[in-house]
Coordinates of C-alpha atoms (C1' of nucleotides) in Angstrom, one line a residue:
Chain A
M1 CA 31.5 -48.3 66.7
N2 CA 31.4 -49.8 63.6
N3 CA 33.3 -52.6 62.3
S4 CA 34.7 -50.9 59.3
E5 CA 35.7 -47.7 60.4
Y6 CA 38.6 -48.4 62.7
L7 CA 42.2 -50.6 61.9
P8 CA 41.4 -54.5 63.3
H9 CA 43.5 -55.8 66.0
I10 CA 45.2 -52.5 67.3
A11 CA 44.5 -50.6 70.0
Y12 CA 45.9 -48.4 72.3
D13 CA 45.6 -47.3 76.3
S14 CA 46.3 -44.2 78.2
V15 CA 48.3 -44.2 81.4
I16 CA 46.5 -40.6 81.9
F17 CA 48.7 -39.6 85.0
G18 CA 47.2 -35.8 87.5
F19 CA 48.3 -34.3 91.2
S20 CA 46.5 -33.9 93.3
G21 CA 48.3 -31.1 95.2
E22 CA 49.9 -34.2 97.1
K23 CA 49.4 -38.3 95.9
L24 CA 50.2 -39.0 91.6
K25 CA 46.9 -40.2 90.1
I26 CA 45.4 -42.1 87.4
L27 CA 41.9 -42.6 85.5
L28 CA 40.4 -45.5 85.7
I29 CA 37.2 -46.1 84.1
E30 CA 34.7 -49.0 85.3
Y31 CA 32.7 -51.1 83.0
H32 CA 28.7 -51.4 82.6
N33 CA 26.8 -53.6 85.0
T34 CA 30.3 -55.7 86.4
G35 CA 32.7 -53.8 88.5
W36 CA 35.5 -54.0 86.9
L37 CA 38.4 -51.7 86.8
A38 CA 40.2 -50.9 83.3
L39 CA 42.6 -47.9 81.5
P40 CA 40.6 -45.5 79.8
G41 CA 41.7 -47.0 75.7
G42 CA 40.2 -46.9 71.9
F43 CA 41.3 -47.2 68.8
V44 CA 42.8 -46.3 65.1
K45 CA 40.4 -44.6 62.7
K46 CA 42.0 -46.1 59.3
N47 CA 42.9 -42.9 58.2
E48 CA 43.7 -41.8 61.3
P49 CA 47.8 -41.2 62.5
L50 CA 48.3 -43.2 66.4
D51 CA 49.1 -41.0 68.1
E52 CA 45.5 -38.5 67.0
A53 CA 43.3 -41.3 67.5
V54 CA 45.2 -41.0 70.9
I55 CA 44.9 -37.0 71.9
R56 CA 41.1 -38.3 70.5
G57 CA 40.4 -40.6 73.3
L58 CA 41.7 -38.2 75.3
R59 CA 40.4 -35.4 74.9
E60 CA 36.4 -36.9 74.9
R61 CA 37.3 -38.6 77.8
T62 CA 38.7 -34.7 79.9
G63 CA 37.7 -32.4 77.1
L64 CA 41.5 -31.4 77.4
D65 CA 43.0 -30.7 74.2
Q66 CA 46.9 -29.4 74.4
V67 CA 48.2 -32.6 77.4
Y68 CA 51.5 -33.8 77.1
L69 CA 51.4 -37.2 75.6
E70 CA 54.0 -39.9 75.8
Q71 CA 53.8 -43.2 74.1
F72 CA 56.3 -45.9 75.9
Y73 CA 55.2 -49.2 75.1
T74 CA 53.6 -51.9 72.8
F75 CA 52.3 -54.9 74.3
G76 CA 52.0 -57.7 71.9
S77 CA 51.9 -61.3 74.5
L78 CA 49.3 -63.5 73.4
E79 CA 48.4 -63.4 77.3
R80 CA 46.5 -60.3 76.5
V81 CA 44.5 -62.0 74.8
R82 CA 41.5 -62.6 76.6
P83 CA 38.0 -62.6 74.4
E84 CA 36.1 -64.2 77.0
I85 CA 36.6 -61.3 79.1
M86 CA 35.4 -59.5 75.9
Q87 CA 32.8 -61.2 75.4
K88 CA 31.4 -60.9 79.7
I89 CA 31.6 -56.7 79.3
L90 CA 29.8 -56.8 76.4
E91 CA 26.9 -59.4 77.9
A92 CA 26.8 -56.8 80.3
Q93 CA 26.1 -53.8 78.2
D94 CA 22.2 -52.6 77.3
A95 CA 21.4 -53.3 73.6
N96 CA 22.1 -50.4 72.2
L97 CA 25.5 -51.5 71.5
P98 CA 25.5 -53.1 67.9
E99 CA 27.1 -57.1 69.1
N100 CA 30.8 -56.4 68.3
H101 CA 32.2 -59.3 67.8
W102 CA 36.0 -57.7 66.1
L103 CA 36.5 -56.9 69.7
L104 CA 36.8 -59.8 70.8
D105 CA 39.5 -60.3 68.2
R106 CA 43.5 -59.9 69.0
F107 CA 44.9 -56.8 70.4
I108 CA 47.7 -55.3 69.8
S109 CA 48.1 -52.4 72.6
V110 CA 50.3 -49.7 72.3
G111 CA 50.8 -47.3 75.5
Y112 CA 50.4 -43.6 76.2
Y113 CA 50.3 -42.1 79.3
A114 CA 49.0 -37.6 79.3
L115 CA 49.9 -35.9 82.3
I116 CA 47.3 -33.0 82.8
D117 CA 46.5 -30.7 85.2
Y118 CA 44.3 -32.5 87.8
E119 CA 42.3 -29.4 88.7
K120 CA 40.9 -28.8 84.7
V121 CA 39.5 -31.6 84.7
E122 CA 35.8 -32.9 85.0
P123 CA 36.5 -36.8 83.4
M124 CA 33.7 -38.4 81.5
P125 CA 33.5 -42.0 80.7
D126 CA 32.3 -43.0 77.5
A127 CA 30.0 -45.6 76.0
L128 CA 31.1 -49.0 77.9
S129 CA 31.7 -47.3 80.7
D130 CA 29.8 -46.5 83.6
S131 CA 32.1 -44.1 85.1
I132 CA 36.2 -42.3 85.1
N133 CA 37.8 -41.7 88.2
W134 CA 41.1 -40.7 90.1
Y135 CA 43.0 -43.7 92.0
D136 CA 46.1 -43.1 93.7
V137 CA 49.1 -44.5 92.3
D138 CA 50.5 -46.3 95.2
S139 CA 47.2 -48.2 95.2
I140 CA 45.7 -49.5 92.4
P141 CA 43.0 -52.1 92.5
D142 CA 43.3 -54.9 90.6
L143 CA 42.5 -53.9 87.1
L144 CA 41.8 -56.1 83.5
F145 CA 43.8 -57.7 80.9
D146 CA 47.6 -56.6 81.6
H147 CA 46.6 -52.8 82.7
N148 CA 48.4 -53.8 86.1
F149 CA 51.7 -54.1 84.0
I150 CA 51.2 -51.3 81.5
V151 CA 51.1 -48.5 84.7
Q152 CA 54.1 -50.4 85.7
K153 CA 55.6 -49.9 82.8
A154 CA 54.2 -46.3 82.8
L155 CA 55.2 -45.3 86.2
E156 CA 59.2 -46.4 85.5
H157 CA 59.5 -44.5 82.6
L158 CA 57.5 -41.6 83.6
R159 CA 60.6 -41.6 86.7
T160 CA 63.7 -42.6 84.4
H161 CA 63.1 -39.4 82.0
L162 CA 61.3 -37.1 84.7
D163 CA 64.5 -35.2 84.7
Q164 CA 64.8 -35.3 81.2
K165 CA 62.3 -33.5 80.3
L166 CA 60.5 -31.6 82.5
L167 CA 57.9 -33.3 82.5
S168 CA 56.3 -31.6 85.9
V169 CA 55.5 -28.5 83.6
N170 CA 52.3 -30.7 82.8
L171 CA 50.7 -31.3 86.1
L172 CA 51.2 -27.3 87.9
P173 CA 48.8 -24.3 87.6
E174 CA 50.9 -21.7 85.6
R175 CA 53.2 -20.3 88.5
F176 CA 53.7 -22.5 91.5
T177 CA 55.8 -22.3 94.9
M178 CA 59.3 -24.6 94.9
K179 CA 56.9 -26.6 97.6
E180 CA 54.5 -27.6 95.1
L181 CA 57.3 -29.1 92.5
Q182 CA 59.2 -30.2 95.2
Q183 CA 55.8 -32.6 95.8
V184 CA 55.1 -33.1 92.9
Y185 CA 58.5 -34.8 91.7
E186 CA 58.1 -36.9 95.6
A187 CA 54.6 -38.1 94.3
I188 CA 56.3 -39.4 90.9
L189 CA 59.4 -40.9 92.5
G190 CA 58.2 -41.9 95.5
E191 CA 60.6 -41.2 98.1
N192 CA 61.0 -37.9 100.4
L193 CA 63.5 -35.0 98.8
N194 CA 65.7 -32.6 100.9
R195 CA 64.3 -29.8 100.8
A196 CA 67.5 -27.9 100.4
N197 CA 69.1 -30.0 97.9
F198 CA 66.2 -29.8 95.7
Q199 CA 65.8 -25.7 95.6
R200 CA 69.1 -25.8 95.3
K201 CA 69.2 -28.1 92.0
M202 CA 66.3 -27.0 90.1
L203 CA 67.5 -22.9 91.0
S204 CA 70.8 -24.3 89.3
L205 CA 69.0 -25.8 86.2
G206 CA 67.9 -22.3 85.1
I207 CA 65.0 -23.0 83.8
L208 CA 62.7 -21.1 86.6
Q209 CA 61.7 -17.8 86.4
R210 CA 60.7 -16.9 89.9
H211 CA 57.7 -13.9 90.6
E212 CA 56.0 -12.3 93.0
K213 CA 56.2 -14.1 96.5
L214 CA 53.1 -15.8 97.7
F215 CA 50.9 -14.1 101.0
S216 CA 48.4 -17.7 102.2
G217 CA 47.9 -15.8 105.2
G218 CA 49.1 -18.7 107.4
S219 CA 52.3 -17.2 110.4
H220 CA 55.2 -18.0 108.2
K221 CA 57.9 -17.0 105.5
A222 CA 55.4 -16.1 102.5
P223 CA 57.3 -18.2 99.9
Y224 CA 58.1 -17.5 96.2
L225 CA 55.8 -18.2 93.0
Y226 CA 57.9 -19.8 90.1
S227 CA 56.5 -20.5 86.3
F228 CA 58.6 -22.7 83.9
K229 CA 60.7 -20.4 81.5
K230 CA 59.3 -20.3 78.5
Chain B
M1 CA 53.5 -65.5 52.5
N2 CA 49.9 -65.5 52.7
N3 CA 47.5 -62.9 53.6
S4 CA 45.5 -64.6 56.5
E5 CA 48.2 -66.3 58.1
Y6 CA 49.2 -62.3 59.2
L7 CA 47.8 -59.8 61.6
P8 CA 47.2 -57.0 58.9
H9 CA 48.3 -53.0 59.6
I10 CA 50.7 -54.5 61.8
A11 CA 55.0 -55.1 61.0
Y12 CA 57.9 -54.5 62.5
D13 CA 60.5 -53.3 61.6
S14 CA 64.4 -54.2 63.2
V15 CA 67.5 -52.3 63.3
I16 CA 70.2 -54.5 64.0
F17 CA 73.7 -53.3 65.2
G18 CA 76.8 -54.8 65.3
F19 CA 80.0 -53.7 66.0
S20 CA 82.7 -53.7 63.7
G21 CA 85.7 -53.9 65.9
E22 CA 86.3 -49.9 65.2
K23 CA 82.8 -48.6 63.8
L24 CA 78.9 -49.2 65.1
K25 CA 76.8 -50.2 62.1
I26 CA 73.5 -51.4 61.4
L27 CA 72.0 -54.6 58.5
L28 CA 70.0 -53.0 55.2
I29 CA 68.2 -54.9 52.7
E30 CA 67.7 -54.4 48.7
Y31 CA 64.5 -54.8 47.8
H32 CA 64.9 -57.0 44.3
N33 CA 65.8 -54.9 41.0
T34 CA 65.3 -51.2 42.7
G35 CA 69.0 -50.1 44.2
W36 CA 66.3 -49.5 46.8
L37 CA 67.1 -49.9 50.4
A38 CA 65.5 -50.4 53.6
L39 CA 65.7 -52.1 57.4
P40 CA 64.6 -55.3 57.6
G41 CA 61.5 -55.9 58.7
G42 CA 57.9 -58.6 59.2
F43 CA 54.9 -58.7 60.2
V44 CA 53.1 -60.9 62.7
K45 CA 51.5 -64.3 62.9
K46 CA 48.2 -64.2 63.6
N47 CA 49.3 -66.7 66.6
E48 CA 52.1 -65.5 67.6
P49 CA 53.2 -62.9 70.5
L50 CA 55.1 -59.3 69.0
D51 CA 58.3 -60.5 69.8
E52 CA 58.7 -63.5 69.0
A53 CA 57.2 -62.4 65.2
V54 CA 60.7 -59.8 65.8
I55 CA 63.0 -63.2 66.9
R56 CA 61.5 -65.4 63.7
G57 CA 62.9 -62.6 61.6
L58 CA 66.4 -62.3 63.4
R59 CA 66.7 -66.1 62.9
E60 CA 65.9 -66.4 59.2
R61 CA 68.0 -63.4 58.6
T62 CA 70.9 -63.9 60.6
G63 CA 71.3 -67.5 62.4
L64 CA 71.2 -66.0 65.6
D65 CA 68.9 -66.9 68.1
Q66 CA 69.7 -65.5 71.5
V67 CA 70.1 -61.7 70.5
Y68 CA 69.4 -59.1 72.5
L69 CA 66.1 -57.5 70.9
E70 CA 64.8 -53.9 72.3
Q71 CA 61.4 -52.7 71.1
F72 CA 61.6 -48.7 71.5
Y73 CA 58.7 -46.9 69.5
T74 CA 55.9 -47.9 67.2
F75 CA 55.1 -45.7 64.0
G76 CA 52.2 -44.8 63.7
S77 CA 52.0 -41.9 61.4
L78 CA 49.7 -41.6 58.0
E79 CA 52.7 -40.3 56.2
R80 CA 54.7 -43.5 56.5
V81 CA 51.5 -44.8 54.3
R82 CA 53.6 -45.9 50.4
P83 CA 51.3 -47.6 48.7
E84 CA 52.4 -46.3 45.4
I85 CA 56.6 -47.5 46.9
M86 CA 55.6 -50.6 47.6
Q87 CA 53.6 -51.3 43.9
K88 CA 56.7 -51.0 42.7
I89 CA 58.6 -53.1 45.4
L90 CA 55.9 -55.8 43.9
E91 CA 56.1 -54.9 40.2
A92 CA 59.7 -55.0 40.2
Q93 CA 59.7 -58.7 42.2
D94 CA 60.0 -62.0 39.8
A95 CA 56.5 -63.6 39.2
N96 CA 56.8 -66.0 41.7
L97 CA 55.3 -64.3 44.7
P98 CA 51.8 -64.5 44.6
E99 CA 50.0 -61.0 44.7
N100 CA 50.0 -59.5 48.1
H101 CA 47.5 -56.3 47.8
W102 CA 47.8 -56.6 51.5
L103 CA 50.7 -55.5 51.0
L104 CA 49.4 -51.8 49.7
D105 CA 47.7 -51.1 52.5
R106 CA 48.4 -49.3 55.7
F107 CA 50.6 -50.3 58.0
I108 CA 52.2 -49.7 62.4
S109 CA 54.7 -50.7 62.8
V110 CA 56.7 -51.6 66.1
G111 CA 60.8 -50.6 66.0
Y112 CA 62.8 -52.9 67.2
Y113 CA 66.9 -53.2 68.0
A114 CA 69.5 -55.8 68.2
L115 CA 72.4 -56.2 69.3
I116 CA 74.8 -58.9 68.0
D117 CA 77.8 -60.2 68.0
Y118 CA 79.4 -58.9 64.4
E119 CA 81.9 -61.4 63.8
K120 CA 79.1 -64.4 64.2
V121 CA 76.7 -63.3 62.0
E122 CA 76.5 -64.2 57.9
P123 CA 73.5 -61.8 56.8
M124 CA 71.0 -63.3 54.8
P125 CA 68.6 -61.7 52.2
D126 CA 64.9 -62.7 52.0
A127 CA 62.6 -63.7 49.2
L128 CA 61.7 -59.9 49.1
S129 CA 65.3 -58.7 48.7
D130 CA 68.9 -59.3 46.5
S131 CA 71.5 -58.9 49.3
I132 CA 71.8 -58.0 52.8
N133 CA 74.9 -55.5 53.9
W134 CA 76.6 -54.8 57.1
Y135 CA 76.4 -50.3 57.0
D136 CA 77.7 -47.7 59.3
V137 CA 75.3 -46.0 61.7
D138 CA 77.3 -42.5 60.9
S139 CA 76.8 -42.5 56.8
I140 CA 73.4 -44.3 56.3
P141 CA 71.9 -43.7 52.9
D142 CA 68.7 -42.6 51.6
L143 CA 66.2 -45.3 52.6
L144 CA 63.0 -46.2 51.3
F145 CA 60.0 -44.8 53.9
D146 CA 61.0 -43.4 57.5
H147 CA 62.9 -46.0 58.0
N148 CA 65.4 -43.2 59.0
F149 CA 63.9 -41.6 61.4
I150 CA 63.6 -45.3 62.7
V151 CA 67.4 -45.5 62.7
Q152 CA 67.8 -42.0 64.3
K153 CA 65.1 -42.9 67.1
A154 CA 67.1 -46.6 67.8
L155 CA 70.1 -45.1 67.8
E156 CA 69.1 -42.1 70.7
H157 CA 67.4 -44.8 72.1
L158 CA 70.7 -47.6 72.8
R159 CA 72.6 -44.4 73.8
T160 CA 70.2 -43.0 76.5
H161 CA 70.6 -45.8 78.0
L162 CA 73.9 -47.6 77.4
D163 CA 74.9 -47.6 80.8
Q164 CA 72.0 -49.0 82.0
K165 CA 71.7 -52.5 80.5
L166 CA 75.3 -53.2 79.5
L167 CA 74.6 -52.9 76.5
S168 CA 77.7 -53.5 75.5
V169 CA 78.0 -57.2 76.6
N170 CA 76.1 -58.0 72.9
L171 CA 78.4 -56.4 70.3
L172 CA 81.8 -58.2 72.2
P173 CA 83.0 -61.6 72.4
E174 CA 82.9 -63.0 75.9
R175 CA 86.5 -62.1 76.3
F176 CA 88.0 -57.7 75.8
T177 CA 90.5 -55.2 76.8
M178 CA 89.7 -52.3 77.8
K179 CA 90.0 -51.0 74.7
E180 CA 87.7 -52.7 73.0
L181 CA 85.1 -52.2 75.0
Q182 CA 85.9 -48.1 75.2
Q183 CA 85.2 -48.5 70.9
V184 CA 82.3 -50.4 71.4
Y185 CA 81.7 -46.8 74.1
E186 CA 83.2 -44.7 71.3
A187 CA 80.9 -46.0 68.3
I188 CA 78.2 -45.8 70.4
L189 CA 78.2 -42.3 71.6
G190 CA 79.7 -41.3 68.3
E191 CA 82.4 -39.1 70.8
N192 CA 85.8 -39.7 72.8
L193 CA 86.7 -40.9 75.6
N194 CA 89.3 -40.3 78.3
R195 CA 91.0 -43.8 78.8
A196 CA 91.8 -43.6 82.7
N197 CA 88.3 -42.2 83.0
F198 CA 87.4 -44.9 81.3
Q199 CA 88.9 -47.4 83.1
R200 CA 88.1 -46.7 86.2
K201 CA 84.4 -46.0 86.0
M202 CA 84.1 -49.4 84.1
L203 CA 86.6 -50.7 86.9
S204 CA 84.6 -49.4 89.4
L205 CA 81.1 -50.5 88.1
G206 CA 82.4 -54.1 89.4
I207 CA 80.7 -56.0 86.7
L208 CA 84.0 -56.8 85.2
Q209 CA 86.2 -60.0 85.4
R210 CA 89.7 -59.9 84.1
H211 CA 91.0 -62.2 83.2
E212 CA 94.6 -63.6 81.7
K213 CA 97.2 -60.7 79.3
L214 CA 96.5 -60.9 75.9
F215 CA 99.9 -61.0 73.9
S216 CA 99.6 -59.6 70.7
G217 CA 103.0 -58.8 69.4
G218 CA 102.5 -55.4 70.0
S219 CA 106.3 -53.9 71.4
H220 CA 104.0 -52.7 74.4
K221 CA 102.6 -52.8 78.1
A222 CA 99.7 -55.7 77.2
P223 CA 96.6 -55.4 78.5
Y224 CA 94.2 -57.6 80.7
L225 CA 91.5 -59.7 79.0
Y226 CA 87.3 -59.2 80.9
S227 CA 84.4 -60.9 80.5
F228 CA 81.6 -59.3 82.1
K229 CA 80.9 -61.1 85.3
K230 CA 77.4 -63.6 85.0
Chain C
dT1 C1' 120.1 -51.2 77.2
dA2 C1' 117.7 -47.8 75.5
dC3 C1' 113.5 -46.9 73.4
dT4 C1' 108.1 -47.1 71.5
dA5 C1' 104.2 -47.2 72.3
dT6 C1' 100.5 -48.6 75.0
dT7 C1' 98.0 -50.2 79.2
dG8 C1' 97.1 -50.1 84.4
dT9 C1' 97.0 -47.1 87.9
dT10 C1' 97.7 -42.5 91.0
dT11 C1' 97.3 -37.4 91.5
dC12 C1' 95.0 -33.2 91.7
dA13 C1' 91.8 -29.9 91.1
dA14 C1' 86.8 -28.6 90.2
dA15 C1' 82.3 -30.3 90.5
dC16 C1' 78.2 -31.9 93.0
dA17 C1' 75.3 -34.5 96.3
dG18 C1' 73.7 -35.1 100.6
dA19 C1' 73.1 -33.5 105.7
dT20 C1' 72.4 -29.7 109.1
dA21 C1' 72.5 -25.3 110.6
dC22 C1' 71.3 -21.0 110.2
dA23 C1' 69.0 -16.1 108.1
dA24 C1' 64.6 -14.5 107.0
dT25 C1' 59.1 -13.2 107.6
dA26 C1' 55.0 -13.4 107.8
dA27 C1' 51.5 -13.8 110.6
dA28 C1' 49.8 -14.9 115.9
dT29 C1' 50.2 -13.8 120.6
dA30 C1' 50.6 -11.9 125.8
Chain D
dT1 C1' 55.5 -3.3 120.6
dA2 C1' 58.1 -7.9 121.8
dT3 C1' 57.7 -12.6 121.1
dT4 C1' 57.2 -16.9 119.5
dT5 C1' 56.4 -19.9 115.3
dA6 C1' 56.0 -22.2 111.1
dT7 C1' 58.5 -22.3 106.7
dT8 C1' 60.8 -20.6 103.2
dG9 C1' 65.1 -19.0 101.6
dT10 C1' 70.6 -19.6 102.0
dA11 C1' 75.2 -20.9 103.4
dT12 C1' 78.3 -24.5 105.2
dC13 C1' 80.3 -28.3 105.7
dT14 C1' 81.7 -33.1 104.3
dG15 C1' 82.5 -36.7 101.5
dT16 C1' 81.9 -38.2 96.4
dT17 C1' 82.7 -38.2 91.9
dT18 C1' 84.6 -36.4 87.6
dG19 C1' 87.9 -34.3 84.0
dA20 C1' 92.9 -33.9 82.7
dA21 C1' 96.4 -34.8 83.5
dA22 C1' 100.9 -37.6 85.1
dC23 C1' 102.9 -41.8 86.7
dA24 C1' 104.8 -45.9 86.6
dA25 C1' 104.9 -50.2 84.1
dT26 C1' 105.4 -53.5 80.4
dA27 C1' 105.9 -55.9 75.8
dG28 C1' 108.9 -55.8 72.3
dT29 C1' 112.3 -53.6 69.2
dA30 C1' 116.7 -51.1 67.6

DNA sequence: TACTATTGTTTCAAACAGATACAATAAATA
DNA sequence: TATTTATTGTATCTGTTTGAAACAATAGTA
């Protein structure tokens, strides 16, 4: 990580959503030797499109390439500037990182969220962080800087755009049952939905392709599998 | 305008909407001696919140202080980097500006839109521009850089958030008729609305305060004046 | 007093949404 | 094989919202 390689004062933070089958989760990193949690983020190379930088960071952390990405807000307040915290993070690093005082500068950060298939991912920590793990969105711990606020903004955006954009596509495998689809909606919205009405609404949208039934072995009627029409 | 005073590589562009009583309009500036049109924009001081910078720019250009401002997207592609155009703009300037090659750098720009009362404003050009004028949103000429795209994105955002946020407040005088309110909606949405249904919907929201009638002299029933409840 | 243009309200039907009930069915069990 | 259970798919009933049109009120003009 070299000062001259990146645009100064500009960063991005990614809220990476995944669906465990039951709960909506996000990825958080933990900085070396501090126990401090934060959103995975990164910087933009001088000759790199902003979107590209975020995709690159996502690929490095998740190995995924084709993910749904949405920019939702840019954070530029002065309260988010906390050089003393960044200083401590750098101090807690091993010595193998160059002394980057440019990290102590003020940064304006562009917020993105990604929706990925939880199952397909083996999250990987980066040079600055010990670990990267999934956390339930309904019990996010205290995060560094303004990252709790950023998560909240991402969730709001996701919720209000849930219907318009068929975002659930990206959180489920290719084929899924109506129940699984409903669980995605419930996890994102944070509320329970009426099963019959949900099914009626989804079918009336005309976006679902019905496939064969899924026999799970349970002693009850087998659900159909669906996919999103291409 | 001094290099060291501002954050490098970071700019903002403002789409300033006004309502003429009939049409939705935006403010565009024309650069000295070029005839080139662009959105009014600016830069962020090193110790200034991003929002504050935009408010400052708006105050300088419109004299208005309390305006509705909304951040809608951040533009960070490489296509928007056009140093040769910026070079020509600077060349067309009078010599009283210092040679700012920092303006030729790549900029990531945060898009904001403002909603202001068209009547209350006497737009003022800045140091770089000859003039600043209103243009109908449904016939925006070719603009510099990616500014046509930025306007389009602003309009989309405005349209999709029109209902949720009572944005029309900011485009009308304190008191207005139901017809004027409907005209704001129609100008923003770009479509005609049914009068009776519009009135029913607005009244049912419970956000309007009804005042005295407005006698305009026309030979017909006089409309009530309304204001938004505080 | 009739006429005109515009505004406020009502009405009717169609579409939609919430809640519940009913029907179908895959497997376990008696 | 018949019965039971859990779950899924669909239908029904109700109340609400929405679109289109009609009706009623009224400020000025002829």
